[in-house]
Amino acid sequence: MSRAQRLRQTIEDEIVAGRLAVGARLDEGQLAERFGVSRTPIREALLQLAVTGLVETRTRKGTIVSAPEPQHLLAMFETMAELEAACGRFAARRLTPEDRAALEAGLAACEAVASAGDTEGYYAENHVFHAVIYRACRNAFLAEQARLLSRRLAPYRRLQLRTRHRLAQSLAEHAGIVAAIVGGEDVAAAERLRAHVVVQGDRFSDLVAGLRSLSDAA
């Protein structure tokens, strides 16, 4: 792996983890000083990230953590919802005892951090919970596509969880998803996962408002 690729991975991990927020400006000079390298590998790393859509270059703002147009973001969430619905449908049909135990453990972990009001902890456990569903679908290609888009949407899913009452709502939806998958109800599992992921109406308005606030502050 080249130096630029290692830097790309590090910056990508920080974006996904929320340490670099949506709308944050990525200054080549500051990043070069921080990582102890010249600007060249930093520039290469940012170009690689631009290909994934995690960063973009804007006039007068330079390179920033991507804040996509609302309709493009909506399209990504719609696609993610369909991928997760498919994962849930297959998981309900193909659930193994091992996957059932992991799914129930994932739900319990989400409940524990939610009861403590730990939004960041919930986001981390939420990631694990969905990863269990991807694995339980027993379709490696579908699971990989879901993981890739989930990573691309990670900064916005984290922001979405910060909206009022969303954490409690998300947890209740998780419980319904687990019940459907464990019960072998493939149609219900798909419908519940689709509704859980897709952003529409007030949820979408709240997400866009949050993005604009971050972008304006950058």
PDB file of N, CA and C in Angstrom, residues 164-206:
ATOM      1  N   ARG A 164     -33.693  14.876  17.234  1.00  0.00           N
ATOM      2  CA  ARG A 164     -34.477  14.630  18.443  1.00  0.00           C
ATOM      3  C   ARG A 164     -35.339  13.366  18.324  1.00  0.00           C
ATOM      4  N   HIS A 165     -35.282  12.535  19.319  1.00  0.00           N
ATOM      5  CA  HIS A 165     -36.079  11.308  19.451  1.00  0.00           C
ATOM      6  C   HIS A 165     -35.664  10.194  18.485  1.00  0.00           C
ATOM      7  N   ARG A 166     -34.690  10.448  17.605  1.00  0.00           N
ATOM      8  CA  ARG A 166     -34.361   9.439  16.609  1.00  0.00           C
ATOM      9  C   ARG A 166     -33.742   8.198  17.232  1.00  0.00           C
ATOM     10  N   LEU A 167     -32.944   8.367  18.282  1.00  0.00           N
ATOM     11  CA  LEU A 167     -32.288   7.213  18.894  1.00  0.00           C
ATOM     12  C   LEU A 167     -33.328   6.228  19.438  1.00  0.00           C
ATOM     13  N   ALA A 168     -34.309   6.734  20.169  1.00  0.00           N
ATOM     14  CA  ALA A 168     -35.348   5.856  20.728  1.00  0.00           C
ATOM     15  C   ALA A 168     -36.159   5.200  19.620  1.00  0.00           C
ATOM     16  N   GLN A 169     -36.436   5.959  18.571  1.00  0.00           N
ATOM     17  CA  GLN A 169     -37.196   5.419  17.447  1.00  0.00           C
ATOM     18  C   GLN A 169     -36.404   4.329  16.741  1.00  0.00           C
ATOM     19  N   SER A 170     -35.110   4.583  16.556  1.00  0.00           N
ATOM     20  CA  SER A 170     -34.240   3.599  15.896  1.00  0.00           C
ATOM     21  C   SER A 170     -34.200   2.305  16.686  1.00  0.00           C
ATOM     22  N   LEU A 171     -34.105   2.413  18.007  1.00  0.00           N
ATOM     23  CA  LEU A 171     -34.047   1.228  18.843  1.00  0.00           C
ATOM     24  C   LEU A 171     -35.335   0.405  18.736  1.00  0.00           C
ATOM     25  N   ALA A 172     -36.481   1.087  18.736  1.00  0.00           N
ATOM     26  CA  ALA A 172     -37.754   0.381  18.596  1.00  0.00           C
ATOM     27  C   ALA A 172     -37.830  -0.322  17.244  1.00  0.00           C
ATOM     28  N   GLU A 173     -37.299   0.320  16.208  1.00  0.00           N
ATOM     29  CA  GLU A 173     -37.287  -0.301  14.883  1.00  0.00           C
ATOM     30  C   GLU A 173     -36.377  -1.522  14.862  1.00  0.00           C
ATOM     31  N   HIS A 174     -35.247  -1.435  15.559  1.00  0.00           N
ATOM     32  CA  HIS A 174     -34.346  -2.594  15.655  1.00  0.00           C
ATOM     33  C   HIS A 174     -35.068  -3.798  16.251  1.00  0.00           C
ATOM     34  N   ALA A 175     -35.827  -3.549  17.305  1.00  0.00           N
ATOM     35  CA  ALA A 175     -36.545  -4.641  17.963  1.00  0.00           C
ATOM     36  C   ALA A 175     -37.527  -5.299  16.994  1.00  0.00           C
ATOM     37  N   GLY A 176     -38.212  -4.495  16.206  1.00  0.00           N
ATOM     38  CA  GLY A 176     -39.149  -5.040  15.226  1.00  0.00           C
ATOM     39  C   GLY A 176     -38.455  -5.818  14.129  1.00  0.00           C
ATOM     40  N   ILE A 177     -37.291  -5.345  13.726  1.00  0.00           N
ATOM     41  CA  ILE A 177     -36.516  -6.032  12.691  1.00  0.00           C
ATOM     42  C   ILE A 177     -36.054  -7.404  13.192  1.00  0.00           C
ATOM     43  N   VAL A 178     -35.540  -7.434  14.417  1.00  0.00           N
ATOM     44  CA  VAL A 178     -35.081  -8.696  14.991  1.00  0.00           C
ATOM     45  C   VAL A 178     -36.239  -9.683  15.109  1.00  0.00           C
ATOM     46  N   ALA A 179     -37.385  -9.201  15.564  1.00  0.00           N
ATOM     47  CA  ALA A 179     -38.548 -10.082  15.712  1.00  0.00           C
ATOM     48  C   ALA A 179     -38.932 -10.704  14.373  1.00  0.00           C
ATOM     49  N   ALA A 180     -38.896  -9.906  13.313  1.00  0.00           N
ATOM     50  CA  ALA A 180     -39.271 -10.415  11.991  1.00  0.00           C
ATOM     51  C   ALA A 180     -38.255 -11.424  11.467  1.00  0.00           C
ATOM     52  N   ILE A 181     -36.973 -11.115  11.608  1.00  0.00           N
ATOM     53  CA  ILE A 181     -35.934 -12.025  11.112  1.00  0.00           C
ATOM     54  C   ILE A 181     -35.944 -13.336  11.890  1.00  0.00           C
ATOM     55  N   VAL A 182     -35.979 -13.246  13.208  1.00  0.00           N
ATOM     56  CA  VAL A 182     -35.987 -14.455  14.046  1.00  0.00           C
ATOM     57  C   VAL A 182     -37.245 -15.282  13.792  1.00  0.00           C
ATOM     58  N   GLY A 183     -38.359 -14.605  13.500  1.00  0.00           N
ATOM     59  CA  GLY A 183     -39.609 -15.303  13.234  1.00  0.00           C
ATOM     60  C   GLY A 183     -39.729 -15.841  11.823  1.00  0.00           C
ATOM     61  N   GLY A 184     -38.694 -15.616  11.000  1.00  0.00           N
ATOM     62  CA  GLY A 184     -38.725 -16.115   9.630  1.00  0.00           C
ATOM     63  C   GLY A 184     -39.694 -15.362   8.740  1.00  0.00           C
ATOM     64  N   GLU A 185     -40.073 -14.165   9.128  1.00  0.00           N
ATOM     65  CA  GLU A 185     -41.026 -13.361   8.360  1.00  0.00           C
ATOM     66  C   GLU A 185     -40.253 -12.503   7.358  1.00  0.00           C
ATOM     67  N   ASP A 186     -39.932 -13.078   6.212  1.00  0.00           N
ATOM     68  CA  ASP A 186     -39.043 -12.400   5.277  1.00  0.00           C
ATOM     69  C   ASP A 186     -39.627 -11.105   4.713  1.00  0.00           C
ATOM     70  N   VAL A 187     -40.908 -11.091   4.409  1.00  0.00           N
ATOM     71  CA  VAL A 187     -41.524  -9.875   3.867  1.00  0.00           C
ATOM     72  C   VAL A 187     -41.521  -8.768   4.915  1.00  0.00           C
ATOM     73  N   ALA A 188     -41.897  -9.101   6.130  1.00  0.00           N
ATOM     74  CA  ALA A 188     -41.918  -8.113   7.208  1.00  0.00           C
ATOM     75  C   ALA A 188     -40.510  -7.601   7.492  1.00  0.00           C
ATOM     76  N   ALA A 189     -39.521  -8.497   7.481  1.00  0.00           N
ATOM     77  CA  ALA A 189     -38.143  -8.081   7.734  1.00  0.00           C
ATOM     78  C   ALA A 189     -37.685  -7.070   6.689  1.00  0.00           C
ATOM     79  N   ALA A 190     -37.999  -7.349   5.435  1.00  0.00           N
ATOM     80  CA  ALA A 190     -37.620  -6.442   4.354  1.00  0.00           C
ATOM     81  C   ALA A 190     -38.312  -5.097   4.508  1.00  0.00           C
ATOM     82  N   GLU A 191     -39.600  -5.113   4.791  1.00  0.00           N
ATOM     83  CA  GLU A 191     -40.355  -3.867   4.922  1.00  0.00           C
ATOM     84  C   GLU A 191     -39.849  -3.028   6.089  1.00  0.00           C
ATOM     85  N   ARG A 192     -39.544  -3.684   7.205  1.00  0.00           N
ATOM     86  CA  ARG A 192     -39.091  -2.950   8.383  1.00  0.00           C
ATOM     87  C   ARG A 192     -37.700  -2.365   8.194  1.00  0.00           C
ATOM     88  N   LEU A 193     -36.823  -3.093   7.536  1.00  0.00           N
ATOM     89  CA  LEU A 193     -35.493  -2.557   7.268  1.00  0.00           C
ATOM     90  C   LEU A 193     -35.552  -1.408   6.269  1.00  0.00           C
ATOM     91  N   ARG A 194     -36.401  -1.545   5.261  1.00  0.00           N
ATOM     92  CA  ARG A 194     -36.551  -0.469   4.282  1.00  0.00           C
ATOM     93  C   ARG A 194     -37.022   0.816   4.966  1.00  0.00           C
ATOM     94  N   ALA A 195     -38.029   0.703   5.791  1.00  0.00           N
ATOM     95  CA  ALA A 195     -38.567   1.867   6.500  1.00  0.00           C
ATOM     96  C   ALA A 195     -37.549   2.423   7.504  1.00  0.00           C
ATOM     97  N   HIS A 196     -36.738   1.545   8.065  1.00  0.00           N
ATOM     98  CA  HIS A 196     -35.741   1.947   9.054  1.00  0.00           C
ATOM     99  C   HIS A 196     -34.659   2.811   8.425  1.00  0.00           C
ATOM    100  N   VAL A 197     -34.273   2.505   7.197  1.00  0.00           N
ATOM    101  CA  VAL A 197     -33.132   3.170   6.567  1.00  0.00           C
ATOM    102  C   VAL A 197     -33.527   4.378   5.732  1.00  0.00           C
ATOM    103  N   VAL A 198     -34.596   4.279   4.973  1.00  0.00           N
ATOM    104  CA  VAL A 198     -34.940   5.339   4.041  1.00  0.00           C
ATOM    105  C   VAL A 198     -35.303   6.615   4.802  1.00  0.00           C
ATOM    106  N   VAL A 199     -34.966   7.763   4.225  1.00  0.00           N
ATOM    107  CA  VAL A 199     -35.292   9.046   4.855  1.00  0.00           C
ATOM    108  C   VAL A 199     -36.325   9.766   3.996  1.00  0.00           C
ATOM    109  N   GLN A 200     -37.444  10.081   4.594  1.00  0.00           N
ATOM    110  CA  GLN A 200     -38.528  10.762   3.889  1.00  0.00           C
ATOM    111  C   GLN A 200     -39.180  11.759   4.833  1.00  0.00           C
ATOM    112  N   GLY A 201     -39.932  12.670   4.267  1.00  0.00           N
ATOM    113  CA  GLY A 201     -40.715  13.604   5.066  1.00  0.00           C
ATOM    114  C   GLY A 201     -39.871  14.373   6.061  1.00  0.00           C
ATOM    115  N   ASP A 202     -40.317  14.401   7.321  1.00  0.00           N
ATOM    116  CA  ASP A 202     -39.633  15.168   8.359  1.00  0.00           C
ATOM    117  C   ASP A 202     -38.226  14.664   8.610  1.00  0.00           C
ATOM    118  N   ARG A 203     -38.025  13.357   8.509  1.00  0.00           N
ATOM    119  CA  ARG A 203     -36.688  12.801   8.733  1.00  0.00           C
ATOM    120  C   ARG A 203     -35.699  13.352   7.716  1.00  0.00           C
ATOM    121  N   PHE A 204     -36.133  13.457   6.471  1.00  0.00           N
ATOM    122  CA  PHE A 204     -35.243  13.976   5.441  1.00  0.00           C
ATOM    123  C   PHE A 204     -35.011  15.470   5.642  1.00  0.00           C
ATOM    124  N   SER A 205     -36.053  16.205   5.991  1.00  0.00           N
ATOM    125  CA  SER A 205     -35.917  17.644   6.230  1.00  0.00           C
ATOM    126  C   SER A 205     -34.951  17.909   7.375  1.00  0.00           C
ATOM    127  N   ASP A 206     -35.047  17.115   8.438  1.00  0.00           N
ATOM    128  CA  ASP A 206     -34.148  17.278   9.575  1.00  0.00           C
ATOM    129  C   ASP A 206     -32.700  16.983   9.183  1.00  0.00           C
TER     130      ASP A 206
END
